[in-house]
């Protein structure tokens, strides 16, 4: 491979062949392509883009840079979902057991949060003992026992993505649709799936701030996923306001448990049912508790102890009340997310700890009628960031 030619081509907006992309990714993983060359290539892709056929080749090459999970002897179909993330997004915790109760297997490799709120793994680690570092043999055991697992990326999965994602962060090349597409799909292809459902969020609390950008990403993910041979579909859903009531790690686990036990906010239930692809079936397994039984089995198989109570208890509570009567016309996801962040629910660097107990309960959403003095938001804090969080919450909600 002539790396200089490849760089020259992408700098001038010329396409790569499948073979060139495979060689580039191999070179990145074995170190024969230098960090500087990889960074320059990312920058050229960011500016000049890639055709779908190049993005399919990149996705495949990144998947094949590591080992792939396979499930011989376990009956499928194998399904998973990926969300581009948002404030109060606890859907994975509920949808995985719902799908198992509907007859699917769900091998879900998930991530930690970087930014305003914790990720799915941070949330589940609010359950004492819950392990998110299972190796391939353990993942298989949990899948056999519970029908699903939710665990972290093993070192062997998609090393090319781990390298490139870090480099993109360093070089301001994250916001490129082909690079995002290949990064998300390469990890999902490595799970050995039959079907993938994507939840692409649009709004202030999301990676994509408006529907036009979200639509572009959703279209790219679906075209490239299908091009790589995976049955892929996508929904674009609202992230202009927080999803559900709970925002914060343990609070979101508790809300998920409530929903799995047949209670909880309608907005979250409706989204789970939509993404499940079987509205009636999903409602039935939620209301009968069958999905909750699966959740209990998964948590137990991953070492978690639900009876021990959730981590992060003992926070102090502060309530923000409505200053006037009227209709809530704005409940800004970003503002609420920033409040959760300053309280300690999120992190800036991967190695930073998160506080499991802090966060917010958002009692009023867009369109709700409120009366003066009514509780709008309950903050759970651990003596850090309360003043800024109160300011962020007050700025996030408009009553007219
Ligand atoms: N999530 C990923 O896994 N990769 C990206 O590039 C962006 C979001």
mmCIF file of C-alpha atoms and ligand atoms in Angstrom:
data_model
loop_
_atom_site.group_PDB
_atom_site.id
_atom_site.type_symbol
_atom_site.label_atom_id
_atom_site.label_comp_id
_atom_site.label_asym_id
_atom_site.label_seq_id
_atom_site.Cartn_x
_atom_site.Cartn_y
_atom_site.Cartn_z
ATOM 1 C CA UNK A 1 0.000 0.000 0.000
ATOM 2 C CA UNK A 2 1.200 3.486 -0.801
ATOM 3 C CA UNK A 3 -0.093 5.576 2.115
ATOM 4 C CA UNK A 4 0.980 8.836 0.473
ATOM 5 C CA UNK A 5 -1.120 8.064 -2.612
ATOM 6 C CA UNK A 6 -4.089 7.231 -0.408
ATOM 7 C CA UNK A 7 -3.723 10.511 1.471
ATOM 8 C CA UNK A 8 -3.282 12.449 -1.762
ATOM 9 C CA UNK A 9 -6.436 10.802 -3.194
ATOM 10 C CA UNK A 10 -8.634 11.661 -0.208
ATOM 11 C CA UNK A 11 -7.153 15.159 0.025
ATOM 12 C CA UNK A 12 -8.322 15.722 -3.584
ATOM 13 C CA UNK A 13 -11.719 14.094 -2.993
ATOM 14 C CA UNK A 14 -11.010 10.908 -4.988
ATOM 15 C CA UNK A 15 -12.577 7.611 -3.906
ATOM 16 C CA UNK A 16 -10.721 4.683 -2.343
ATOM 17 C CA UNK A 17 -11.193 1.111 -3.497
ATOM 18 C CA UNK A 18 -12.349 -1.554 -1.054
ATOM 19 C CA UNK A 19 -8.858 -3.058 -1.075
ATOM 20 C CA UNK A 20 -7.204 0.286 -0.278
ATOM 21 C CA UNK A 21 -9.500 0.772 2.702
ATOM 22 C CA UNK A 22 -8.786 -2.749 3.985
ATOM 23 C CA UNK A 23 -5.037 -2.129 3.718
ATOM 24 C CA UNK A 24 -5.307 1.247 5.402
ATOM 25 C CA UNK A 25 -7.194 -0.207 8.374
ATOM 26 C CA UNK A 26 -4.752 -3.136 8.653
ATOM 27 C CA UNK A 27 -1.893 -0.639 8.582
ATOM 28 C CA UNK A 28 -3.522 1.454 11.312
ATOM 29 C CA UNK A 29 -3.931 -1.617 13.544
ATOM 30 C CA UNK A 30 -0.409 -3.030 12.956
ATOM 31 C CA UNK A 31 1.226 0.411 13.297
ATOM 32 C CA UNK A 32 2.662 0.608 9.765
ATOM 33 C CA UNK A 33 0.401 3.644 9.169
ATOM 34 C CA UNK A 34 1.619 6.324 11.590
ATOM 35 C CA UNK A 35 -0.641 8.270 13.957
ATOM 36 C CA UNK A 36 0.059 11.444 11.948
ATOM 37 C CA UNK A 37 -0.944 9.739 8.686
ATOM 38 C CA UNK A 38 -4.110 8.367 10.259
ATOM 39 C CA UNK A 39 -4.972 11.813 11.641
ATOM 40 C CA UNK A 40 -4.446 13.430 8.221
ATOM 41 C CA UNK A 41 -6.635 10.793 6.556
ATOM 42 C CA UNK A 42 -9.427 11.409 9.110
ATOM 43 C CA UNK A 43 -9.244 15.143 8.418
ATOM 44 C CA UNK A 44 -9.486 14.598 4.632
ATOM 45 C CA UNK A 45 -12.480 12.275 5.086
ATOM 46 C CA UNK A 46 -14.081 14.814 7.381
ATOM 47 C CA UNK A 47 -13.780 17.508 4.714
ATOM 48 C CA UNK A 48 -14.343 15.491 1.517
ATOM 49 C CA UNK A 49 -16.596 12.690 2.795
ATOM 50 C CA UNK A 50 -16.872 9.156 1.478
ATOM 51 C CA UNK A 51 -19.251 7.355 -0.870
ATOM 52 C CA UNK A 52 -21.507 4.695 0.650
ATOM 53 C CA UNK A 53 -19.452 1.895 -0.934
ATOM 54 C CA UNK A 54 -16.330 3.284 0.775
ATOM 55 C CA UNK A 55 -18.162 3.565 4.108
ATOM 56 C CA UNK A 56 -19.360 -0.048 3.779
ATOM 57 C CA UNK A 57 -15.757 -1.146 3.114
ATOM 58 C CA UNK A 58 -14.522 0.922 6.091
ATOM 59 C CA UNK A 59 -17.215 -0.551 8.358
ATOM 60 C CA UNK A 60 -16.340 -4.117 7.338
ATOM 61 C CA UNK A 61 -12.595 -3.531 7.673
ATOM 62 C CA UNK A 62 -13.061 -2.058 11.159
ATOM 63 C CA UNK A 63 -15.262 -4.989 12.228
ATOM 64 C CA UNK A 64 -12.711 -7.463 10.887
ATOM 65 C CA UNK A 65 -9.849 -5.683 12.672
ATOM 66 C CA UNK A 66 -10.793 -7.680 15.789
ATOM 67 C CA UNK A 67 -12.599 -10.836 16.715
ATOM 68 C CA UNK A 68 -16.302 -11.247 15.985
ATOM 69 C CA UNK A 69 -18.818 -12.625 18.442
ATOM 70 C CA UNK A 70 -20.636 -15.708 17.188
ATOM 71 C CA UNK A 71 -23.294 -17.708 18.958
ATOM 72 C CA UNK A 72 -23.151 -21.339 17.774
ATOM 73 C CA UNK A 73 -25.620 -23.533 19.631
ATOM 74 C CA UNK A 74 -27.759 -20.558 20.765
ATOM 75 C CA UNK A 75 -30.993 -20.062 18.888
ATOM 76 C CA UNK A 76 -31.659 -16.549 17.523
ATOM 77 C CA UNK A 77 -32.797 -14.310 16.040
ATOM 78 C CA UNK A 78 -30.163 -11.944 17.448
ATOM 79 C CA UNK A 79 -31.234 -8.330 17.649
ATOM 80 C CA UNK A 80 -29.820 -5.151 19.157
ATOM 81 C CA UNK A 81 -30.440 -1.449 19.157
ATOM 82 C CA UNK A 82 -28.148 1.545 19.221
ATOM 83 C CA UNK A 83 -29.115 5.002 20.352
ATOM 84 C CA UNK A 84 -27.074 8.061 19.498
ATOM 85 C CA UNK A 85 -27.729 9.057 23.107
ATOM 86 C CA UNK A 86 -29.591 11.680 25.015
ATOM 87 C CA UNK A 87 -30.690 12.990 28.378
ATOM 88 C CA UNK A 88 -32.708 10.406 30.354
ATOM 89 C CA UNK A 89 -32.254 7.751 27.648
ATOM 90 C CA UNK A 90 -32.575 4.496 29.587
ATOM 91 C CA UNK A 91 -34.287 2.593 26.759
ATOM 92 C CA UNK A 92 -31.658 -0.205 26.473
ATOM 93 C CA UNK A 93 -32.291 -1.361 30.050
ATOM 94 C CA UNK A 94 -35.953 -1.953 29.222
ATOM 95 C CA UNK A 95 -35.873 -2.893 25.543
ATOM 96 C CA UNK A 96 -33.315 -5.721 25.880
ATOM 97 C CA UNK A 97 -35.506 -7.743 28.309
ATOM 98 C CA UNK A 98 -38.646 -6.850 26.346
ATOM 99 C CA UNK A 99 -37.125 -8.338 23.193
ATOM 100 C CA UNK A 100 -36.055 -11.488 25.065
ATOM 101 C CA UNK A 101 -39.604 -11.902 26.386
ATOM 102 C CA UNK A 102 -40.773 -11.574 22.763
ATOM 103 C CA UNK A 103 -38.481 -14.406 21.600
ATOM 104 C CA UNK A 104 -35.256 -12.654 20.537
ATOM 105 C CA UNK A 105 -31.701 -12.903 21.878
ATOM 106 C CA UNK A 106 -29.998 -9.589 22.629
ATOM 107 C CA UNK A 107 -26.180 -9.526 22.763
ATOM 108 C CA UNK A 108 -25.758 -5.859 23.670
ATOM 109 C CA UNK A 109 -22.275 -4.365 23.819
ATOM 110 C CA UNK A 110 -22.668 -0.913 25.237
ATOM 111 C CA UNK A 111 -20.599 2.071 26.287
ATOM 112 C CA UNK A 112 -19.904 4.540 29.059
ATOM 113 C CA UNK A 113 -21.040 8.118 28.844
ATOM 114 C CA UNK A 114 -18.666 10.872 27.866
ATOM 115 C CA UNK A 115 -20.277 14.237 28.459
ATOM 116 C CA UNK A 116 -23.340 15.401 30.271
ATOM 117 C CA UNK A 117 -24.816 12.117 31.511
ATOM 118 C CA UNK A 118 -23.683 8.557 32.162
ATOM 119 C CA UNK A 119 -23.953 5.812 29.548
ATOM 120 C CA UNK A 120 -25.830 2.524 29.798
ATOM 121 C CA UNK A 121 -22.914 0.817 31.599
ATOM 122 C CA UNK A 122 -22.646 3.634 34.154
ATOM 123 C CA UNK A 123 -26.354 3.271 34.838
ATOM 124 C CA UNK A 124 -26.226 -0.506 35.286
ATOM 125 C CA UNK A 125 -23.215 -0.205 37.574
ATOM 126 C CA UNK A 126 -25.572 1.525 40.018
ATOM 127 C CA UNK A 127 -26.692 -2.056 40.781
ATOM 128 C CA UNK A 128 -24.211 -3.378 43.368
ATOM 129 C CA UNK A 129 -22.003 -6.122 41.925
ATOM 130 C CA UNK A 130 -23.151 -5.698 38.298
ATOM 131 C CA UNK A 131 -20.191 -6.555 36.030
ATOM 132 C CA UNK A 132 -19.704 -4.820 32.696
ATOM 133 C CA UNK A 133 -16.295 -6.358 31.879
ATOM 134 C CA UNK A 134 -17.344 -9.853 30.840
ATOM 135 C CA UNK A 135 -15.067 -11.816 28.518
ATOM 136 C CA UNK A 136 -16.395 -13.685 25.483
ATOM 137 C CA UNK A 137 -16.982 -16.951 27.387
ATOM 138 C CA UNK A 138 -18.908 -15.109 30.121
ATOM 139 C CA UNK A 139 -20.969 -13.163 27.549
ATOM 140 C CA UNK A 140 -21.978 -16.463 25.998
ATOM 141 C CA UNK A 141 -22.922 -17.914 29.404
ATOM 142 C CA UNK A 142 -25.132 -14.903 30.261
ATOM 143 C CA UNK A 143 -26.769 -14.960 26.816
ATOM 144 C CA UNK A 144 -27.586 -18.632 27.288
ATOM 145 C CA UNK A 145 -28.927 -18.123 30.800
ATOM 146 C CA UNK A 146 -30.853 -14.855 30.443
ATOM 147 C CA UNK A 147 -31.337 -14.379 26.691
ATOM 148 C CA UNK A 148 -29.513 -11.041 26.796
ATOM 149 C CA UNK A 149 -26.469 -9.312 28.213
ATOM 150 C CA UNK A 150 -25.480 -5.664 28.487
ATOM 151 C CA UNK A 151 -21.718 -5.415 28.880
ATOM 152 C CA UNK A 152 -18.728 -3.337 27.778
ATOM 153 C CA UNK A 153 -16.563 -3.688 24.705
ATOM 154 C CA UNK A 154 -13.966 -6.433 25.152
ATOM 155 C CA UNK A 155 -10.389 -5.562 24.125
ATOM 156 C CA UNK A 156 -10.659 -7.904 21.134
ATOM 157 C CA UNK A 157 -13.665 -6.174 19.512
ATOM 158 C CA UNK A 158 -13.022 -3.538 16.829
ATOM 159 C CA UNK A 159 -9.532 -2.341 17.862
ATOM 160 C CA UNK A 160 -9.482 -0.114 14.766
ATOM 161 C CA UNK A 161 -12.508 1.785 16.065
ATOM 162 C CA UNK A 162 -11.021 2.137 19.548
ATOM 163 C CA UNK A 163 -7.917 3.726 17.981
ATOM 164 C CA UNK A 164 -9.704 5.910 15.431
ATOM 165 C CA UNK A 165 -12.408 7.109 17.843
ATOM 166 C CA UNK A 166 -9.720 8.320 20.268
ATOM 167 C CA UNK A 167 -7.827 10.036 17.442
ATOM 168 C CA UNK A 168 -11.016 11.681 16.127
ATOM 169 C CA UNK A 169 -11.663 13.085 19.574
ATOM 170 C CA UNK A 170 -8.140 14.541 19.647
ATOM 171 C CA UNK A 171 -8.312 15.978 16.107
ATOM 172 C CA UNK A 172 -11.867 17.411 16.015
ATOM 173 C CA UNK A 173 -12.918 14.908 13.357
ATOM 174 C CA UNK A 174 -15.781 13.283 15.255
ATOM 175 C CA UNK A 175 -18.584 15.110 13.406
ATOM 176 C CA UNK A 176 -18.307 13.295 10.081
ATOM 177 C CA UNK A 177 -21.310 11.230 8.960
ATOM 178 C CA UNK A 178 -19.292 8.450 7.227
ATOM 179 C CA UNK A 179 -16.901 8.170 10.192
ATOM 180 C CA UNK A 180 -19.755 8.093 12.724
ATOM 181 C CA UNK A 181 -21.603 5.543 10.583
ATOM 182 C CA UNK A 182 -18.607 3.203 10.306
ATOM 183 C CA UNK A 183 -17.775 3.585 14.007
ATOM 184 C CA UNK A 184 -21.285 2.702 15.213
ATOM 185 C CA UNK A 185 -21.937 -0.081 12.708
ATOM 186 C CA UNK A 186 -18.537 -1.792 12.955
ATOM 187 C CA UNK A 187 -19.155 -2.490 16.652
ATOM 188 C CA UNK A 188 -22.700 -3.704 16.030
ATOM 189 C CA UNK A 189 -21.623 -5.973 13.149
ATOM 190 C CA UNK A 190 -19.087 -7.575 15.499
ATOM 191 C CA UNK A 191 -21.936 -8.696 17.802
ATOM 192 C CA UNK A 192 -23.118 -11.345 15.343
ATOM 193 C CA UNK A 193 -26.583 -9.813 14.825
ATOM 194 C CA UNK A 194 -29.449 -10.628 12.478
ATOM 195 C CA UNK A 195 -31.146 -7.279 12.966
ATOM 196 C CA UNK A 196 -30.272 -3.790 14.223
ATOM 197 C CA UNK A 197 -32.655 -0.997 15.234
ATOM 198 C CA UNK A 198 -31.241 2.514 15.489
ATOM 199 C CA UNK A 199 -32.646 5.325 17.574
ATOM 200 C CA UNK A 200 -31.209 8.537 16.136
ATOM 201 C CA UNK A 201 -31.998 11.421 18.453
ATOM 202 C CA UNK A 202 -32.580 14.983 17.309
ATOM 203 C CA UNK A 203 -32.619 18.020 19.574
ATOM 204 C CA UNK A 204 -30.627 20.097 22.033
ATOM 205 C CA UNK A 205 -29.703 17.110 24.239
ATOM 206 C CA UNK A 206 -28.506 14.981 21.306
ATOM 207 C CA UNK A 207 -25.382 14.664 19.202
ATOM 208 C CA UNK A 208 -27.479 15.798 16.193
ATOM 209 C CA UNK A 209 -29.085 19.094 17.141
ATOM 210 C CA UNK A 210 -31.755 19.134 14.427
ATOM 211 C CA UNK A 211 -33.862 16.703 12.396
ATOM 212 C CA UNK A 212 -32.056 17.455 9.129
ATOM 213 C CA UNK A 213 -28.685 16.274 10.531
ATOM 214 C CA UNK A 214 -30.355 13.368 12.351
ATOM 215 C CA UNK A 215 -32.056 12.323 9.114
ATOM 216 C CA UNK A 216 -28.723 12.396 7.247
ATOM 217 C CA UNK A 217 -27.121 10.179 9.870
ATOM 218 C CA UNK A 218 -30.117 7.812 10.025
ATOM 219 C CA UNK A 219 -30.155 7.449 6.222
ATOM 220 C CA UNK A 220 -26.422 6.782 6.136
ATOM 221 C CA UNK A 221 -26.632 4.202 8.958
ATOM 222 C CA UNK A 222 -29.478 2.349 7.258
ATOM 223 C CA UNK A 223 -27.888 2.362 3.773
ATOM 224 C CA UNK A 224 -24.465 1.319 5.028
ATOM 225 C CA UNK A 225 -25.839 -1.245 7.523
ATOM 226 C CA UNK A 226 -27.851 -2.883 4.750
ATOM 227 C CA UNK A 227 -24.884 -2.584 2.380
ATOM 228 C CA UNK A 228 -22.824 -4.531 4.919
ATOM 229 C CA UNK A 229 -25.480 -7.259 4.993
ATOM 230 C CA UNK A 230 -27.268 -6.382 8.257
ATOM 231 C CA UNK A 231 -31.057 -5.919 8.411
ATOM 232 C CA UNK A 232 -31.012 -2.315 9.675
ATOM 233 C CA UNK A 233 -33.796 0.185 10.403
ATOM 234 C CA UNK A 234 -33.830 3.571 12.119
ATOM 235 C CA UNK A 235 -36.191 5.892 13.950
ATOM 236 C CA UNK A 236 -35.573 9.587 14.469
ATOM 237 C CA UNK A 237 -36.862 10.550 17.919
ATOM 238 C CA UNK A 238 -37.133 13.715 19.940
ATOM 239 C CA UNK A 239 -34.346 14.838 22.264
ATOM 240 C CA UNK A 240 -35.394 18.460 22.654
ATOM 241 C CA UNK A 241 -36.541 17.573 26.183
ATOM 242 C CA UNK A 242 -35.418 14.858 28.638
ATOM 243 C CA UNK A 243 -36.851 11.392 28.083
ATOM 244 C CA UNK A 244 -39.088 10.422 30.987
ATOM 245 C CA UNK A 245 -38.785 11.715 34.540
ATOM 246 C CA UNK A 246 -35.423 10.364 35.741
ATOM 247 C CA UNK A 247 -32.053 11.784 34.666
ATOM 248 C CA UNK A 248 -29.044 10.288 36.472
ATOM 249 C CA UNK A 249 -27.617 6.796 36.809
ATOM 250 C CA UNK A 250 -29.423 5.127 39.738
ATOM 251 C CA UNK A 251 -32.545 7.233 39.169
ATOM 252 C CA UNK A 252 -32.756 5.915 35.602
ATOM 253 C CA UNK A 253 -32.256 2.313 36.719
ATOM 254 C CA UNK A 254 -35.120 2.786 39.190
ATOM 255 C CA UNK A 255 -37.345 4.260 36.468
ATOM 256 C CA UNK A 256 -36.485 1.312 34.203
ATOM 257 C CA UNK A 257 -37.413 -1.139 36.969
ATOM 258 C CA UNK A 258 -40.691 0.718 37.512
ATOM 259 C CA UNK A 259 -41.518 0.393 33.807
ATOM 260 C CA UNK A 260 -40.512 -3.279 33.737
ATOM 261 C CA UNK A 261 -42.895 -3.766 36.659
ATOM 262 C CA UNK A 262 -45.785 -2.148 34.778
ATOM 263 C CA UNK A 263 -45.506 1.462 36.026
ATOM 264 C CA UNK A 264 -43.474 4.498 34.901
ATOM 265 C CA UNK A 265 -43.698 7.382 32.443
ATOM 266 C CA UNK A 266 -45.720 6.957 29.255
ATOM 267 C CA UNK A 267 -43.122 8.689 27.043
ATOM 268 C CA UNK A 268 -40.512 6.038 27.859
ATOM 269 C CA UNK A 269 -42.968 3.137 27.528
ATOM 270 C CA UNK A 270 -44.166 4.458 24.161
ATOM 271 C CA UNK A 271 -40.605 4.701 22.827
ATOM 272 C CA UNK A 272 -39.709 1.178 24.030
ATOM 273 C CA UNK A 273 -42.839 -0.143 22.307
ATOM 274 C CA UNK A 274 -42.066 1.751 19.087
ATOM 275 C CA UNK A 275 -38.463 0.528 18.913
ATOM 276 C CA UNK A 276 -39.488 -3.045 19.786
ATOM 277 C CA UNK A 277 -41.382 -3.267 16.471
ATOM 278 C CA UNK A 278 -44.254 -5.042 18.269
ATOM 279 C CA UNK A 279 -46.281 -2.466 20.192
ATOM 280 C CA UNK A 280 -48.930 -4.868 21.474
ATOM 281 C CA UNK A 281 -46.450 -7.605 22.396
ATOM 282 C CA UNK A 282 -44.139 -5.170 24.197
ATOM 283 C CA UNK A 283 -47.000 -3.729 26.266
ATOM 284 C CA UNK A 284 -48.086 -7.243 27.199
ATOM 285 C CA UNK A 285 -44.636 -8.398 28.417
ATOM 286 C CA UNK A 286 -44.254 -5.165 30.398
ATOM 287 C CA UNK A 287 -47.635 -5.389 32.088
ATOM 288 C CA UNK A 288 -47.370 -9.108 32.945
ATOM 289 C CA UNK A 289 -43.868 -8.717 34.424
ATOM 290 C CA UNK A 290 -42.318 -11.180 31.930
ATOM 291 C CA UNK A 291 -39.795 -8.602 30.798
ATOM 292 C CA UNK A 292 -38.923 -7.846 34.430
ATOM 293 C CA UNK A 293 -38.178 -11.547 35.047
ATOM 294 C CA UNK A 294 -35.684 -11.433 32.150
ATOM 295 C CA UNK A 295 -34.103 -8.251 33.573
ATOM 296 C CA UNK A 296 -33.705 -9.945 36.981
ATOM 297 C CA UNK A 297 -32.093 -12.988 35.329
ATOM 298 C CA UNK A 298 -29.679 -10.833 33.325
ATOM 299 C CA UNK A 299 -28.672 -8.706 36.327
ATOM 300 C CA UNK A 300 -28.168 -11.825 38.461
ATOM 301 C CA UNK A 301 -26.137 -13.563 35.715
ATOM 302 C CA UNK A 302 -23.896 -10.474 35.484
ATOM 303 C CA UNK A 303 -23.255 -10.499 39.237
ATOM 304 C CA UNK A 304 -25.709 -7.760 40.232
ATOM 305 C CA UNK A 305 -27.756 -7.798 43.432
ATOM 306 C CA UNK A 306 -31.054 -5.941 43.029
ATOM 307 C CA UNK A 307 -32.056 -6.706 46.636
ATOM 308 C CA UNK A 308 -29.069 -4.719 47.943
ATOM 309 C CA UNK A 309 -30.584 -1.397 46.788
ATOM 310 C CA UNK A 310 -28.979 0.913 44.254
ATOM 311 C CA UNK A 311 -25.618 2.619 44.770
ATOM 312 C CA UNK A 312 -25.387 6.318 45.476
ATOM 313 C CA UNK A 313 -28.101 6.461 48.142
ATOM 314 C CA UNK A 314 -27.994 9.209 50.748
ATOM 315 C CA UNK A 315 -28.165 12.182 48.381
ATOM 316 C CA UNK A 316 -29.855 15.357 49.560
ATOM 317 C CA UNK A 317 -33.012 16.479 47.790
ATOM 318 C CA UNK A 318 -33.841 20.026 46.628
ATOM 319 C CA UNK A 319 -37.085 20.890 44.845
ATOM 320 C CA UNK A 320 -37.565 23.633 42.233
ATOM 321 C CA UNK A 321 -41.153 24.917 42.182
ATOM 322 C CA UNK A 322 -43.090 26.665 39.419
ATOM 323 C CA UNK A 323 -42.769 30.433 39.837
ATOM 324 C CA UNK A 324 -46.102 31.011 38.090
ATOM 325 C CA UNK A 325 -49.109 29.169 36.686
ATOM 326 C CA UNK A 326 -49.269 28.413 32.980
ATOM 327 C CA UNK A 327 -48.154 25.952 30.308
ATOM 328 C CA UNK A 328 -44.634 24.567 30.064
ATOM 329 C CA UNK A 329 -43.490 25.661 26.595
ATOM 330 C CA UNK A 330 -39.850 24.577 26.940
ATOM 331 C CA UNK A 331 -38.069 21.920 28.986
ATOM 332 C CA UNK A 332 -34.632 21.958 27.430
ATOM 333 C CA UNK A 333 -32.784 18.635 27.365
ATOM 334 C CA UNK A 334 -29.371 20.279 27.204
ATOM 335 C CA UNK A 335 -30.046 22.507 30.224
ATOM 336 C CA UNK A 336 -31.324 19.559 32.281
ATOM 337 C CA UNK A 337 -28.351 17.449 31.113
ATOM 338 C CA UNK A 338 -25.945 20.194 32.166
ATOM 339 C CA UNK A 339 -27.559 20.265 35.601
ATOM 340 C CA UNK A 340 -27.031 16.483 35.890
ATOM 341 C CA UNK A 341 -23.422 16.933 34.771
ATOM 342 C CA UNK A 342 -22.497 19.575 37.351
ATOM 343 C CA UNK A 343 -24.061 17.409 40.063
ATOM 344 C CA UNK A 344 -21.623 14.623 39.028
ATOM 345 C CA UNK A 345 -23.785 12.235 36.927
ATOM 346 C CA UNK A 346 -21.525 12.515 33.834
ATOM 347 C CA UNK A 347 -17.822 12.777 33.102
ATOM 348 C CA UNK A 348 -15.341 14.549 30.793
ATOM 349 C CA UNK A 349 -12.655 11.839 30.476
ATOM 350 C CA UNK A 350 -13.215 8.085 30.204
ATOM 351 C CA UNK A 351 -11.273 7.470 33.429
ATOM 352 C CA UNK A 352 -13.299 9.964 35.511
ATOM 353 C CA UNK A 353 -15.734 8.462 38.037
ATOM 354 C CA UNK A 354 -19.464 9.189 37.964
ATOM 355 C CA UNK A 355 -21.677 9.568 41.030
ATOM 356 C CA UNK A 356 -24.430 6.985 40.827
ATOM 357 C CA UNK A 357 -26.967 8.684 43.063
ATOM 358 C CA UNK A 358 -27.070 12.282 41.834
ATOM 359 C CA UNK A 359 -29.437 13.540 39.160
ATOM 360 C CA UNK A 360 -32.874 15.010 38.600
ATOM 361 C CA UNK A 361 -36.501 14.058 38.448
ATOM 362 C CA UNK A 362 -38.244 16.205 35.854
ATOM 363 C CA UNK A 363 -41.921 16.399 36.808
ATOM 364 C CA UNK A 364 -43.148 18.761 34.079
ATOM 365 C CA UNK A 365 -42.576 18.473 30.337
ATOM 366 C CA UNK A 366 -43.509 20.503 27.270
ATOM 367 C CA UNK A 367 -47.259 21.034 27.004
ATOM 368 C CA UNK A 368 -48.006 20.300 30.695
ATOM 369 C CA UNK A 369 -50.146 22.767 32.631
ATOM 370 C CA UNK A 370 -48.669 23.769 35.989
ATOM 371 C CA UNK A 371 -49.837 25.883 38.885
ATOM 372 C CA UNK A 372 -47.667 28.280 40.864
ATOM 373 C CA UNK A 373 -45.759 26.464 43.634
ATOM 374 C CA UNK A 374 -46.064 23.037 42.021
ATOM 375 C CA UNK A 375 -42.827 20.933 42.007
ATOM 376 C CA UNK A 376 -41.139 21.162 38.585
ATOM 377 C CA UNK A 377 -37.852 19.370 39.218
ATOM 378 C CA UNK A 378 -36.358 17.453 42.152
ATOM 379 C CA UNK A 379 -32.571 17.574 42.312
ATOM 380 C CA UNK A 380 -30.621 14.793 44.055
ATOM 381 C CA UNK A 381 -27.213 16.166 45.017
ATOM 382 C CA UNK A 382 -24.143 15.185 46.963
ATOM 383 C CA UNK A 383 -23.005 18.659 48.018
ATOM 384 C CA UNK A 384 -21.376 19.384 44.643
ATOM 385 C CA UNK A 385 -22.589 21.748 41.934
ATOM 386 C CA UNK A 386 -25.987 22.517 43.485
ATOM 387 C CA UNK A 387 -25.936 26.265 42.771
ATOM 388 C CA UNK A 388 -24.996 25.804 39.100
ATOM 389 C CA UNK A 389 -27.459 22.953 38.710
ATOM 390 C CA UNK A 390 -30.297 25.111 40.083
ATOM 391 C CA UNK A 391 -29.335 27.858 37.653
ATOM 392 C CA UNK A 392 -29.260 25.405 34.713
ATOM 393 C CA UNK A 393 -32.665 23.961 35.648
ATOM 394 C CA UNK A 394 -34.282 27.376 36.044
ATOM 395 C CA UNK A 395 -32.890 28.404 32.634
ATOM 396 C CA UNK A 396 -34.087 25.157 31.026
ATOM 397 C CA UNK A 397 -37.780 25.497 31.782
ATOM 398 C CA UNK A 398 -40.106 28.161 30.396
ATOM 399 C CA UNK A 399 -43.693 28.600 31.594
ATOM 400 C CA UNK A 400 -45.974 30.856 29.569
HETATM 401 N N1 LIG B 1 -20.766 6.766 18.820
HETATM 402 C C1 LIG B 1 -19.830 5.926 18.287
HETATM 403 O O1 LIG B 1 -19.720 4.774 18.667
HETATM 404 N N2 LIG B 1 -19.021 6.425 17.322
HETATM 405 C C2 LIG B 1 -19.104 7.683 16.868
HETATM 406 O O2 LIG B 1 -18.358 8.050 15.993
HETATM 407 C C3 LIG B 1 -20.069 8.537 17.427
HETATM 408 C C4 LIG B 1 -20.898 8.048 18.405
#
